[in-house]
mmCIF file of C-alpha atoms in Angstrom:
data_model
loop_
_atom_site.group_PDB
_atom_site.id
_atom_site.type_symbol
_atom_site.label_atom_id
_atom_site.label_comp_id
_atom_site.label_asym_id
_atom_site.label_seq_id
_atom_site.Cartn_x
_atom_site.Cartn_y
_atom_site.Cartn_z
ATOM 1 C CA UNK A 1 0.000 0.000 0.000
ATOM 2 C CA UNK A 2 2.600 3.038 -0.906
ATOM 3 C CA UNK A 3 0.463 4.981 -2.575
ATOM 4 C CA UNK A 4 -3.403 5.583 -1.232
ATOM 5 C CA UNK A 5 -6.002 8.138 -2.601
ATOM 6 C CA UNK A 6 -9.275 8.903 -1.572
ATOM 7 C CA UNK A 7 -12.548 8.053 -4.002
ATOM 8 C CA UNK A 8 -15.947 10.174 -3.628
ATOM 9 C CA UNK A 9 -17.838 7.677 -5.383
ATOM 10 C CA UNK A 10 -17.929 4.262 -4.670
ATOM 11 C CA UNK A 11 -17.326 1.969 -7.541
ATOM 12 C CA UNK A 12 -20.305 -0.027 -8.832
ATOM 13 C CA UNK A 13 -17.997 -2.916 -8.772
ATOM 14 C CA UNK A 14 -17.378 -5.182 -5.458
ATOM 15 C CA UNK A 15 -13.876 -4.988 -4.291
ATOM 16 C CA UNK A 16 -12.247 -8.137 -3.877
ATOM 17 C CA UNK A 17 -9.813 -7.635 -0.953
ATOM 18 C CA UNK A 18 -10.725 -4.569 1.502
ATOM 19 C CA UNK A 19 -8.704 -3.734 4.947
ATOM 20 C CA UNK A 20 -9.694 -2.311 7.798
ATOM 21 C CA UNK A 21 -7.800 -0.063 9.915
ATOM 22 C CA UNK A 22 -8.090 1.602 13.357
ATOM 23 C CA UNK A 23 -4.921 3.459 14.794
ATOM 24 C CA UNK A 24 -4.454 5.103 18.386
ATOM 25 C CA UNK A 25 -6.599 8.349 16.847
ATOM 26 C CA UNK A 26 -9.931 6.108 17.327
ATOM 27 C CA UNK A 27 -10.378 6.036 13.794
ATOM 28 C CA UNK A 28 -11.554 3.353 11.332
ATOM 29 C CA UNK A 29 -10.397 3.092 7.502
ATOM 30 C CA UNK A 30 -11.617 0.797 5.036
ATOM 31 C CA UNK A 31 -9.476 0.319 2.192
ATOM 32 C CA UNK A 32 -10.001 -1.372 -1.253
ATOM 33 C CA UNK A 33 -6.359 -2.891 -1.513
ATOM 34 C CA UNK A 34 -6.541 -3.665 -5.394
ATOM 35 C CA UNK A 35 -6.827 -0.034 -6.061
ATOM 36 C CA UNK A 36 -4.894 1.639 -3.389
ATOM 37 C CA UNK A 37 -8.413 4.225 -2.408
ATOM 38 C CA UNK A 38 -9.634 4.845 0.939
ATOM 39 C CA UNK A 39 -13.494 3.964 0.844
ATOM 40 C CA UNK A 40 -14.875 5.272 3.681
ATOM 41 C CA UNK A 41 -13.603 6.801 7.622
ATOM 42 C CA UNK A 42 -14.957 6.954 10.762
ATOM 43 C CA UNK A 43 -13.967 9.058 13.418
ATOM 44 C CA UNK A 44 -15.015 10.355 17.101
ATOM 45 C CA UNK A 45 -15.135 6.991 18.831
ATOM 46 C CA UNK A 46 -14.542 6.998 22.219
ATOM 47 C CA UNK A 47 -12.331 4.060 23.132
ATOM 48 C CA UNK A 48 -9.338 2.265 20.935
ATOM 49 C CA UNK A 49 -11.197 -0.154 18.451
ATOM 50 C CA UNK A 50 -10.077 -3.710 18.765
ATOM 51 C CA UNK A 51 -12.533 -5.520 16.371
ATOM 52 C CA UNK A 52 -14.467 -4.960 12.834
ATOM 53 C CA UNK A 53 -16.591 -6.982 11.077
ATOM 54 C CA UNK A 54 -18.446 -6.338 7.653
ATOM 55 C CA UNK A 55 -21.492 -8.183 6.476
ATOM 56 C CA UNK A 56 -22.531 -7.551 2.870
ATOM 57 C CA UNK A 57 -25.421 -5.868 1.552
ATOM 58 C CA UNK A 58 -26.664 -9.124 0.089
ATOM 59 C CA UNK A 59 -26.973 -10.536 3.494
ATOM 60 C CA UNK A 60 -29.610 -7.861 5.192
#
């Protein structure tokens, strides 16, 4: 990951391989690896964030 931009639209297509990441600024980033763009951040939590879990669309 050297090089990361940000994206204002989200791509119609499903990304194959997305990270999450939360630092010591209570933050969370979710990444779509194969293109290097940050999809979407969170921040304001409270407390350090220890755990993530996404659940597709298709799911709900």
């Amino acid at each position: 990951m050297g090089a990361l931009t940000v994206v204002e639209e989200i791509s119609e297509q499903i990304p194959k391989l997305l990270v999450g990441v939360s630092g010591s600024d209570k933050s969370v980033r979710i990444y779509d690896l194969e293109r290097g763009v940050l999809l979407a951040a969170e921040f304001g939590h409270t407390e350090g964030i220890s755990d993530l879990a996404l659940v597709s669309m298709a799911l709900l």
